[in-house]
Short mmCIF file of N, CA and C in Angstrom, two decimals:
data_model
loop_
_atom_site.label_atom_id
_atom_site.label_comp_id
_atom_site.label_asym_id
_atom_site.label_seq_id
_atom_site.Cartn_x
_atom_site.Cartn_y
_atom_site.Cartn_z
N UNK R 246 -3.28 25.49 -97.22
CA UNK R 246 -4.38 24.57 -96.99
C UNK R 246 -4.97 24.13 -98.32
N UNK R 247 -5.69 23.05 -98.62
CA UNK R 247 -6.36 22.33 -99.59
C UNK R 247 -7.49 23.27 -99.44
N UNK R 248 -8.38 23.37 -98.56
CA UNK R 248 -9.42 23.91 -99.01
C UNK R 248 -9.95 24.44 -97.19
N UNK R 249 -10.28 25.62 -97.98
CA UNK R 249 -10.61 26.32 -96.33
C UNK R 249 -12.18 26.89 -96.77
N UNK R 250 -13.18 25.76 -96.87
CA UNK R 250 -15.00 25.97 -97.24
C UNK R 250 -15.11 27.41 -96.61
N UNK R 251 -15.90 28.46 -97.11
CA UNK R 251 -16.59 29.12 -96.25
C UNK R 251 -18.09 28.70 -96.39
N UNK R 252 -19.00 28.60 -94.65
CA UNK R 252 -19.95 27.82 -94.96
C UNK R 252 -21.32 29.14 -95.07
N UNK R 253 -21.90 28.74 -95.63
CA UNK R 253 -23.50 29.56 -96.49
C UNK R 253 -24.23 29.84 -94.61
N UNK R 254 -24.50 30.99 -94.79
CA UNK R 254 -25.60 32.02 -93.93
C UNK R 254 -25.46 32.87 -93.60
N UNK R 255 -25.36 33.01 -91.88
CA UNK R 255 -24.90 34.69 -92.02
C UNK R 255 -23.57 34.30 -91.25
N UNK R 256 -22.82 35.09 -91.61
CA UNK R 256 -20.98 34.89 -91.34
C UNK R 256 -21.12 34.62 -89.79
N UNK R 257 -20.27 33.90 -88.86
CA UNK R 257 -20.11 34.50 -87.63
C UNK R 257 -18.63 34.24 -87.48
N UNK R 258 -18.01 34.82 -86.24
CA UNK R 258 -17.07 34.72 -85.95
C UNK R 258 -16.52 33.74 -85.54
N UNK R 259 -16.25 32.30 -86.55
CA UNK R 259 -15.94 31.23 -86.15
C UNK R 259 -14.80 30.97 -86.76
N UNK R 260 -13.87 30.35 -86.40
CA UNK R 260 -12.78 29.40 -87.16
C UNK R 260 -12.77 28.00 -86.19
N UNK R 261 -13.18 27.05 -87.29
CA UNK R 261 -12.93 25.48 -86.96
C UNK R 261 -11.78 24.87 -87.78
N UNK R 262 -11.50 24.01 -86.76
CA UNK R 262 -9.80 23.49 -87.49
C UNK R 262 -9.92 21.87 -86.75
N UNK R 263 -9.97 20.90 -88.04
CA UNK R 263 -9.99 19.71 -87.84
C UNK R 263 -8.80 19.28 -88.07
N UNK R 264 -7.91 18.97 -87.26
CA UNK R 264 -6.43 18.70 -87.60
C UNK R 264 -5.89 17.04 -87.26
N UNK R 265 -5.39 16.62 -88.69
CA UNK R 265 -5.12 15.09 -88.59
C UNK R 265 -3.46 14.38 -88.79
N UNK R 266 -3.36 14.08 -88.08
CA UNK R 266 -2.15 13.39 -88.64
C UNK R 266 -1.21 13.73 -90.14
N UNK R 267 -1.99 13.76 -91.47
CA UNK R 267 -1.74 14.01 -92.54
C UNK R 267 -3.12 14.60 -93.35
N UNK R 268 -2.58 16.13 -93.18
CA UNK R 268 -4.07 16.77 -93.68
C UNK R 268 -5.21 17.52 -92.54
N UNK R 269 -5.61 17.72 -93.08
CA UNK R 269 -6.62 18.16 -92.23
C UNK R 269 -7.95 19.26 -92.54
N UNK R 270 -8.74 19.97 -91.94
CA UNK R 270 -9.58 20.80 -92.73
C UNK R 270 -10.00 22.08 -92.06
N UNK R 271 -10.01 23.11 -92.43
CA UNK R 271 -10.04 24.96 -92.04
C UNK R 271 -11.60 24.71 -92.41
N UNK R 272 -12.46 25.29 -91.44
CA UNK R 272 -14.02 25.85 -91.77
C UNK R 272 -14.32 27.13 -91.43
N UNK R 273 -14.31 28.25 -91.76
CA UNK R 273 -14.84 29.83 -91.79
C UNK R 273 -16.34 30.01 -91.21
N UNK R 274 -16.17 30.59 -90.01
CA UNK R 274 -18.05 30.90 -90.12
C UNK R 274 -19.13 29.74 -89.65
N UNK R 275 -18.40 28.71 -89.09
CA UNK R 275 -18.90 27.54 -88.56
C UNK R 275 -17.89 26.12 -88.89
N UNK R 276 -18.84 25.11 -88.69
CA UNK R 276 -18.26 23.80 -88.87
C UNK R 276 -18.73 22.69 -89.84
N UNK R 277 -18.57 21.82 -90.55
CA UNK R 277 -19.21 21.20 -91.18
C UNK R 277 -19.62 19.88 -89.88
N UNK R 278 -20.76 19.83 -89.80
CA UNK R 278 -21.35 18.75 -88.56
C UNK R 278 -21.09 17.88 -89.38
N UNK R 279 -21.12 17.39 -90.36
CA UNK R 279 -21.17 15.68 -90.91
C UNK R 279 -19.68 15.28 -90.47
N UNK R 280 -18.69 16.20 -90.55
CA UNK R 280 -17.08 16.11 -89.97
C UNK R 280 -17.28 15.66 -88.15
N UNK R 281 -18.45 16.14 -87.72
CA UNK R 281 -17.59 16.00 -86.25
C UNK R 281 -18.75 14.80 -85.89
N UNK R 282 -17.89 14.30 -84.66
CA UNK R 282 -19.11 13.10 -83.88
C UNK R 282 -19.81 13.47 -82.76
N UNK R 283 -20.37 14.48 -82.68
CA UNK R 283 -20.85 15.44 -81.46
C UNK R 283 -20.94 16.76 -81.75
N UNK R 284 -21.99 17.38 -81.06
CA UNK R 284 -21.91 18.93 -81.07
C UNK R 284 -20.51 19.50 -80.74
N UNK R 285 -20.41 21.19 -81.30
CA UNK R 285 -19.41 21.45 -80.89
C UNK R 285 -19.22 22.42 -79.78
N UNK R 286 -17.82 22.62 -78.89
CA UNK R 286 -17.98 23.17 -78.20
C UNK R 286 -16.87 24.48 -78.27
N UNK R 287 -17.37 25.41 -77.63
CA UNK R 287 -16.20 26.51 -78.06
C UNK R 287 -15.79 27.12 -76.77
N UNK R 288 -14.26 27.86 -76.93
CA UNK R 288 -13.45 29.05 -76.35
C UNK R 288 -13.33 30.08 -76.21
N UNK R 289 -13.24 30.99 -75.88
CA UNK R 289 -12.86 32.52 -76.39
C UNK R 289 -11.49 32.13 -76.84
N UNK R 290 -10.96 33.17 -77.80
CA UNK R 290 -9.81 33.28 -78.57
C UNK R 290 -9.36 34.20 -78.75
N UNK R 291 -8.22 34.57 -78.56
CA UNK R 291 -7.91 36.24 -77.87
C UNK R 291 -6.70 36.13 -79.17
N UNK R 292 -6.31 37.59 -80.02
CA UNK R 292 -5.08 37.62 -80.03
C UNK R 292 -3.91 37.89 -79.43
N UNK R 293 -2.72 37.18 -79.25
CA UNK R 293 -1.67 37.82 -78.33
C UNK R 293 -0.64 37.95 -79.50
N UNK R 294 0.81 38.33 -78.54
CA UNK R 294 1.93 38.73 -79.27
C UNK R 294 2.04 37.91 -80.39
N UNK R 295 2.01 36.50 -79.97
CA UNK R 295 2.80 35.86 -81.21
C UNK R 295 1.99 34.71 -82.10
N UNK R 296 0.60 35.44 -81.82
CA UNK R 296 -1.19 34.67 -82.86
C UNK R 296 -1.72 34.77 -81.74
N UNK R 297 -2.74 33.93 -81.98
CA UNK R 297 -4.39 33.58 -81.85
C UNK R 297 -3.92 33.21 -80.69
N UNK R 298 -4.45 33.18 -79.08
CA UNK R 298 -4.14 32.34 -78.21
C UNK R 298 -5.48 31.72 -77.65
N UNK R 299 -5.59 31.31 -76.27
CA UNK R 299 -6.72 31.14 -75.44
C UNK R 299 -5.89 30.60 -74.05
N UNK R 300 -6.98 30.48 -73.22
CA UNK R 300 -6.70 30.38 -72.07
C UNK R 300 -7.27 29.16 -72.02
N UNK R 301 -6.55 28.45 -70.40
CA UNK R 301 -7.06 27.16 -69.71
C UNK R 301 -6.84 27.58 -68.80
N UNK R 302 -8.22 26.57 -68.15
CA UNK R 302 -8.60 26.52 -66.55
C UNK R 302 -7.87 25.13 -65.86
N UNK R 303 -7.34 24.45 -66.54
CA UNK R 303 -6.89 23.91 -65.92
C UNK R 303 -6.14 22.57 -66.57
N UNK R 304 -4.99 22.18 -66.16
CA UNK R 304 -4.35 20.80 -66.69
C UNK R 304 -4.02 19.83 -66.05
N UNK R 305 -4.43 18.70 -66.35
CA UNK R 305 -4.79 17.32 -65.43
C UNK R 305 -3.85 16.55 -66.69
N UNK R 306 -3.29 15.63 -65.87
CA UNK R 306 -2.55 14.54 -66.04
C UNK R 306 -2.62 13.08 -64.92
N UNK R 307 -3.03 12.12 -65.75
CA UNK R 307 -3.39 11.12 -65.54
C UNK R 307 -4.96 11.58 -64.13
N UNK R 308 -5.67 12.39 -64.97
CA UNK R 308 -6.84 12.93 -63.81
C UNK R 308 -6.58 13.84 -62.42
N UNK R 309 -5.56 14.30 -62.64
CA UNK R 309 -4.84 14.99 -61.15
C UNK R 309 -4.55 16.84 -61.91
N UNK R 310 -5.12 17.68 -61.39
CA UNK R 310 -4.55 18.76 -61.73
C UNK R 310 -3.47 19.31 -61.38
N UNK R 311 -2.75 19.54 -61.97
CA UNK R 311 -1.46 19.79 -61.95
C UNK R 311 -1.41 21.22 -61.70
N UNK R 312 -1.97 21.88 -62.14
CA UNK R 312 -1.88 23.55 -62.01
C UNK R 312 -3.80 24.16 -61.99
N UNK R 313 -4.09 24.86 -61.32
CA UNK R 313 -5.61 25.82 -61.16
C UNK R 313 -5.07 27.19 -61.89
N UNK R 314 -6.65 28.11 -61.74
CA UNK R 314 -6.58 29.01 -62.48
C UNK R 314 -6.64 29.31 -63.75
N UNK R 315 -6.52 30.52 -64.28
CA UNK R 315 -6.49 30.40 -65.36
C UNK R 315 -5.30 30.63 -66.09
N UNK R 316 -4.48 29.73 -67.04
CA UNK R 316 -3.48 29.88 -67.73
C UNK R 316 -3.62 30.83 -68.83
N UNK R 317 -2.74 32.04 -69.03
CA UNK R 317 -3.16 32.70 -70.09
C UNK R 317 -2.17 32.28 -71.16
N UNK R 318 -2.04 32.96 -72.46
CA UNK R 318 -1.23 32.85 -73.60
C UNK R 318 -0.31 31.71 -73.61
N UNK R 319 -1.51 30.89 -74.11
CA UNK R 319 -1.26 29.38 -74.46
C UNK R 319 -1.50 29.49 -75.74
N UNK R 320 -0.94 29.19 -76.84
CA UNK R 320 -0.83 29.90 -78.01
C UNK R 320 -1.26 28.66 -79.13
N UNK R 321 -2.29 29.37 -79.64
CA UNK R 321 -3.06 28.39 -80.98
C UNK R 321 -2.17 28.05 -81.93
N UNK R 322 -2.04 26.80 -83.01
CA UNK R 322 -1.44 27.07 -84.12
C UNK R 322 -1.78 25.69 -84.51
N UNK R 323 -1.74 25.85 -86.24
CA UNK R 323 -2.14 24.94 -86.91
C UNK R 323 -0.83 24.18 -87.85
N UNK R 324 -0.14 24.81 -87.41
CA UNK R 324 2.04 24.60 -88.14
C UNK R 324 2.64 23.92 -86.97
N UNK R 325 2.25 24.34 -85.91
CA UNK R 325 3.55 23.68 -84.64
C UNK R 325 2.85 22.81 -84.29
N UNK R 326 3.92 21.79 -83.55
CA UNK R 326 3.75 20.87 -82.72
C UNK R 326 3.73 20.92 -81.38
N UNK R 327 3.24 20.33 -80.47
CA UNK R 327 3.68 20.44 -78.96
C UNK R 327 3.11 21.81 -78.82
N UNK R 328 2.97 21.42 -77.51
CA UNK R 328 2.56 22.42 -76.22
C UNK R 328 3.04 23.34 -75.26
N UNK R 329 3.09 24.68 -75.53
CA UNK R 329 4.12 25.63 -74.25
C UNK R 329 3.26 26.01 -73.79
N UNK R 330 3.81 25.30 -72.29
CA UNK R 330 2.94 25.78 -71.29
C UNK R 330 3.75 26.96 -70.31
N UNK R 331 3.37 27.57 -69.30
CA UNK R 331 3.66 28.66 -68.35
C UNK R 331 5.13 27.55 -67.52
N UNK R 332 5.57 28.41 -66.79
CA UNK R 332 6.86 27.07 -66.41
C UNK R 332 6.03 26.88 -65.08
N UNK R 333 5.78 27.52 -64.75
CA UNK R 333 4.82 26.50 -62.83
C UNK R 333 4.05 25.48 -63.55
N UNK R 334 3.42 25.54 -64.35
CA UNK R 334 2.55 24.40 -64.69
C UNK R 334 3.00 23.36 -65.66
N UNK R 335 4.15 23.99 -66.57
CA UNK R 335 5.26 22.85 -67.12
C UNK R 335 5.99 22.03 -66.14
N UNK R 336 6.42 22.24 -65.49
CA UNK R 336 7.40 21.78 -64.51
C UNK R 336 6.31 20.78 -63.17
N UNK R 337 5.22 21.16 -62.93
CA UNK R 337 4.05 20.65 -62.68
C UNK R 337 3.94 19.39 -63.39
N UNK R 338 3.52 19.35 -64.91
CA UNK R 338 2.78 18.43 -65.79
C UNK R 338 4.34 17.36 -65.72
N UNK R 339 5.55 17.88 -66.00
CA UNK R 339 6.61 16.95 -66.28
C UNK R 339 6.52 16.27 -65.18
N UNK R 340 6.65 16.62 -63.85
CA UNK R 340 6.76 15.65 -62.49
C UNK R 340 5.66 15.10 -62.95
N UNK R 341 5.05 14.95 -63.12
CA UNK R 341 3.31 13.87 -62.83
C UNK R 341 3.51 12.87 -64.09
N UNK R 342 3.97 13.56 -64.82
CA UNK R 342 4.37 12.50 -66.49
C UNK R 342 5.29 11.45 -65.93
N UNK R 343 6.62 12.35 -65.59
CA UNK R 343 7.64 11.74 -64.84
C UNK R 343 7.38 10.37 -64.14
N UNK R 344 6.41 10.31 -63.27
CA UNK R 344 6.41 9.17 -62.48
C UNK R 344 6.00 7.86 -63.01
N UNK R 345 5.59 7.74 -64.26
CA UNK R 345 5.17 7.18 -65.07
C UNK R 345 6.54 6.76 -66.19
N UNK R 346 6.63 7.86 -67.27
CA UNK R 346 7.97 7.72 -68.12
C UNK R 346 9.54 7.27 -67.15
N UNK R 347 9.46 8.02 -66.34
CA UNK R 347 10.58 7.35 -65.77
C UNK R 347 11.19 5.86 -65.68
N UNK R 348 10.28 4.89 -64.62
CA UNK R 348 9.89 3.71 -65.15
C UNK R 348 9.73 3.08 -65.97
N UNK R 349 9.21 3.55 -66.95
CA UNK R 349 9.02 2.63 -68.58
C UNK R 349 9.94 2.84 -69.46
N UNK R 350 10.48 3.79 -69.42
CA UNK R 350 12.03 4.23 -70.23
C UNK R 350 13.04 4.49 -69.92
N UNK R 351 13.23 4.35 -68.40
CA UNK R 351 14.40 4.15 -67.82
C UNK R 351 15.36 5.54 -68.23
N UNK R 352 14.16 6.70 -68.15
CA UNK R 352 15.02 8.09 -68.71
C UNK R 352 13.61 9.30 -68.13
N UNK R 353 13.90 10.31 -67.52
CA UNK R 353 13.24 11.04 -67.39
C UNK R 353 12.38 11.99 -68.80
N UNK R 354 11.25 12.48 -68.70
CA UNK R 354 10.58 12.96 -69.87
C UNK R 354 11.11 14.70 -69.86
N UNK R 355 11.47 15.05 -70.67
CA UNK R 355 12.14 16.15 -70.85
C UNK R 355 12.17 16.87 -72.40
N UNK R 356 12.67 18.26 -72.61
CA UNK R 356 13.23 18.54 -73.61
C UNK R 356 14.30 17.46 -74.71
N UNK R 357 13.83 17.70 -76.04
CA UNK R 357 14.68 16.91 -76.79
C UNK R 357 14.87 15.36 -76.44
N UNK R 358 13.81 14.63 -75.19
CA UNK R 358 14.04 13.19 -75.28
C UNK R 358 13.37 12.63 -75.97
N UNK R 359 13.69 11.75 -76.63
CA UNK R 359 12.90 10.53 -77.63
C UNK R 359 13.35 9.36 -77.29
N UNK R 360 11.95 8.33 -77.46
CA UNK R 360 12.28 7.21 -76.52
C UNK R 360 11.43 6.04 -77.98
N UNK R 361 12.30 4.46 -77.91
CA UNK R 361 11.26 3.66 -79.11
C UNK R 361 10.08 3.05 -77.99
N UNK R 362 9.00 3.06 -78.48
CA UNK R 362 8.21 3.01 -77.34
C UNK R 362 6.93 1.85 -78.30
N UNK R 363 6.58 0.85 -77.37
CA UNK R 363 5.50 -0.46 -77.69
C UNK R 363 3.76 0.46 -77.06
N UNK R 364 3.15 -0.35 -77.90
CA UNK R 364 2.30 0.10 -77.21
C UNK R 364 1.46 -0.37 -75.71
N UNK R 365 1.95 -1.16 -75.12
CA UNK R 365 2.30 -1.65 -74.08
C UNK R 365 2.75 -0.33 -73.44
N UNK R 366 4.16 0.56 -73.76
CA UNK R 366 5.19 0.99 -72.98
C UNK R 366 3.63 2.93 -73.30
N UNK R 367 2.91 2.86 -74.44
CA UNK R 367 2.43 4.21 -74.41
C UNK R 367 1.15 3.82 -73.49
N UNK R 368 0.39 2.61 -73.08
CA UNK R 368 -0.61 2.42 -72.88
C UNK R 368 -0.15 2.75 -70.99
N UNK R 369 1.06 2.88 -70.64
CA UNK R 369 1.64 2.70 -68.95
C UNK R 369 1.56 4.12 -68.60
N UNK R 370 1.51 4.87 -69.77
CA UNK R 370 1.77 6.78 -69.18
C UNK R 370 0.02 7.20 -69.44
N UNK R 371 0.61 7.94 -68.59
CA UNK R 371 -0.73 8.72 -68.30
C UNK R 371 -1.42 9.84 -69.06
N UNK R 372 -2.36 9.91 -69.51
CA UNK R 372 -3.69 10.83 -70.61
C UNK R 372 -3.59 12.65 -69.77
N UNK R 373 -3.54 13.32 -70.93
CA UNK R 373 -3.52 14.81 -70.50
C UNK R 373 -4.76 15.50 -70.80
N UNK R 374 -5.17 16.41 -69.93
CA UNK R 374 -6.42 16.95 -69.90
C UNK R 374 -6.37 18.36 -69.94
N UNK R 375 -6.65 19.23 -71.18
CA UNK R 375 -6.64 20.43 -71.33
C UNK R 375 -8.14 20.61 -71.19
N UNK R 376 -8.26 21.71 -69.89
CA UNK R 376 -9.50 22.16 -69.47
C UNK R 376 -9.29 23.47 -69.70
N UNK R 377 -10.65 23.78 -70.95
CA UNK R 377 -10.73 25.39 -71.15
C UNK R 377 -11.88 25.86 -71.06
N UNK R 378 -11.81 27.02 -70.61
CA UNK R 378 -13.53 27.56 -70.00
C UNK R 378 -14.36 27.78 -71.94
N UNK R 379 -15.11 27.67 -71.61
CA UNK R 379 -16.32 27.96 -72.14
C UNK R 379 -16.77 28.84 -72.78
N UNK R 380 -18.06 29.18 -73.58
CA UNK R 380 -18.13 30.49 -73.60
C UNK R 380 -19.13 31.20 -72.83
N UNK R 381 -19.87 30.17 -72.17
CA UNK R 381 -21.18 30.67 -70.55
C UNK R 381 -20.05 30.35 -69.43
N UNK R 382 -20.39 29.89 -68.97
CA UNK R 382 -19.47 30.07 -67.44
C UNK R 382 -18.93 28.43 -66.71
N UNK R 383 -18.69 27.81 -67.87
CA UNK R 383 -18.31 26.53 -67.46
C UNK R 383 -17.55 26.02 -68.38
N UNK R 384 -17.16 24.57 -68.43
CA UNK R 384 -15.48 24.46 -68.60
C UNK R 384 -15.57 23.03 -70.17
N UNK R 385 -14.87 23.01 -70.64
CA UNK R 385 -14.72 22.22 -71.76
C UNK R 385 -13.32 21.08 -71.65
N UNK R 386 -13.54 20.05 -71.12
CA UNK R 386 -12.13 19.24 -71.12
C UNK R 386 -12.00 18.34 -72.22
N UNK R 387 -10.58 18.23 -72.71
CA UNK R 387 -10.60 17.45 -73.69
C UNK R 387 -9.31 16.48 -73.36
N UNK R 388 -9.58 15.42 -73.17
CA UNK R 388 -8.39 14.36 -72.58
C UNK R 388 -8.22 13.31 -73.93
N UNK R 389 -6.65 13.20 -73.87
CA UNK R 389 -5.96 12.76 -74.84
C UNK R 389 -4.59 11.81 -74.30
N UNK R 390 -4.28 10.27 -75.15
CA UNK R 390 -3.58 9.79 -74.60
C UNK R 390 -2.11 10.54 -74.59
N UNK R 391 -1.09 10.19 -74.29
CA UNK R 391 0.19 10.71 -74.27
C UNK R 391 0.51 10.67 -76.08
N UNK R 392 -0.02 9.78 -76.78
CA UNK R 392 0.99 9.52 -77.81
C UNK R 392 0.73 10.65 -79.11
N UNK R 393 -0.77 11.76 -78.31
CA UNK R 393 -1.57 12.63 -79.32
C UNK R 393 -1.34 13.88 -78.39
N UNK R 394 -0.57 13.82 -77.36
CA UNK R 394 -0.80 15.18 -76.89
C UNK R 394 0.91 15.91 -76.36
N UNK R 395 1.53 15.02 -75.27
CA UNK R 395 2.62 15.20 -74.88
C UNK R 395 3.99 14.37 -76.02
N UNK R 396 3.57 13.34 -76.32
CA UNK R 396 4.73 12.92 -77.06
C UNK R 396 4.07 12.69 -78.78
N UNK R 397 5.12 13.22 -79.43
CA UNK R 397 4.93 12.79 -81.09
C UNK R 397 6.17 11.85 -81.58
N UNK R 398 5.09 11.10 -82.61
CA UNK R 398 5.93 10.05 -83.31
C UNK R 398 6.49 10.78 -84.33
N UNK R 399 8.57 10.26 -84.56
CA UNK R 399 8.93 11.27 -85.08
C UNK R 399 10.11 9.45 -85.93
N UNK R 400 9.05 9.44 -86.89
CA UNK R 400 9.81 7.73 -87.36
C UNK R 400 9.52 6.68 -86.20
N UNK R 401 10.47 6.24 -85.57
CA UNK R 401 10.19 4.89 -85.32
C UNK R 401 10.63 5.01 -83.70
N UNK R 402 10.67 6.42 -83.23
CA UNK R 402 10.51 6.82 -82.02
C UNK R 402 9.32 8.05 -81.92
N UNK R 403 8.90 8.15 -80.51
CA UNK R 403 8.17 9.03 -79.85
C UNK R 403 9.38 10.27 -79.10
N UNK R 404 8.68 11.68 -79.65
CA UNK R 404 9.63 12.69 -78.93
C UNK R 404 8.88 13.31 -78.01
N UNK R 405 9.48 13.99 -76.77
CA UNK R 405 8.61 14.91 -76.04
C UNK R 405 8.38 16.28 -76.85
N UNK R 406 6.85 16.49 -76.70
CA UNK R 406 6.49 18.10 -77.21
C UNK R 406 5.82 18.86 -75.70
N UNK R 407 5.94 18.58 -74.91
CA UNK R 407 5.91 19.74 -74.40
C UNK R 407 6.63 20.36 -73.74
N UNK R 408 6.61 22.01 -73.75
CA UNK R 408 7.37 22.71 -73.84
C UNK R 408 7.74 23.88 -72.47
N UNK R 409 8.39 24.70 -72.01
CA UNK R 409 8.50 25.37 -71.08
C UNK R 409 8.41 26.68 -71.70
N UNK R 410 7.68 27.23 -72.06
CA UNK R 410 7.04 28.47 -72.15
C UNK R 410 7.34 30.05 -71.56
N UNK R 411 7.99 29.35 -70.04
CA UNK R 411 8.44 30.62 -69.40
C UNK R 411 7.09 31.52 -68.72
N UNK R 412 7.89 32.45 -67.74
CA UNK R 412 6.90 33.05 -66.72
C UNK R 412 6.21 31.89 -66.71
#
């Protein structure tokens, strides 16, 4: 990292991670507010086997939940790309993507597909909604178009990142 601030008071148990396209910024112990456009909101963050994880309550695609409950060891990281999800709720999110990508690319959305895509063809698929509880007793959603959450630009095509996770 360029620079990972630790911010002045009394320490708490925070890690903020503003992550951009090219670059991005680590904050220790809080957040720098002049960085964000809104208060912030937080998770619990558990370690598991393989890092930092957290849980979701729930994943919506194009506004439809695809899977309830709570998803466990959904796994944090600030190096990888894409998303492994549990396979009931992968296999879930792909059908609902599916009905959408299918149509516009004339190819189902899957492992290892990459498609050249207009923005016309990203504006036709549908926005993903990672809902994660809170740290009182209610829920934090954060909805994102396809072209920032399920598919990455990899040159002068879009690839699928999400992933089948297993169990």
């Amino acid at each position: 990292l360029a620079r990972v601030p630790l911010l002045p008071g009394p320490s708490r148990d925070v890690v903020a991670v503003e992550s951009c396209e090219l670059g991005g910024t680590m904050w220790l112990g809080g957040f720098d507010t002049t960085a964000a456009s809104g208060p912030a909101d937080y998770t619990p963050l558990a370690q598991g086997a393989d890092g930092d994880e957290v849980s979701l309550a729930a994943i919506q695609v194009a506004a439809t939940t695809v899977t309830g409950g709570t998803l466990a060891h959904v796994l944090v990281s600030t190096n990888l790309t894409g998303i492994s999800l549990p396979t009931a709720a992968y296999n879930a999110a792909v059908q609902r993507i599916d009905t959408a990508f299918q149509p516009t690319f004339g190819k189902s959305y899957g492992p290892n597909v990459c498609v050249t895509a207009t923005t016309t063809d990203l504006a036709a698929l549908p926005s993903l909604t990672l809902v994660f509880p809170d740290m009182a007793s209610g829920t934090i959603s954060v909805t994102v178009p396809a072209s920032q959450s399920y598919l990455q630009k990899s040159g002068s095509e879009y690839c699928a990142m999400l992933f089948n996770g297993g169990s």
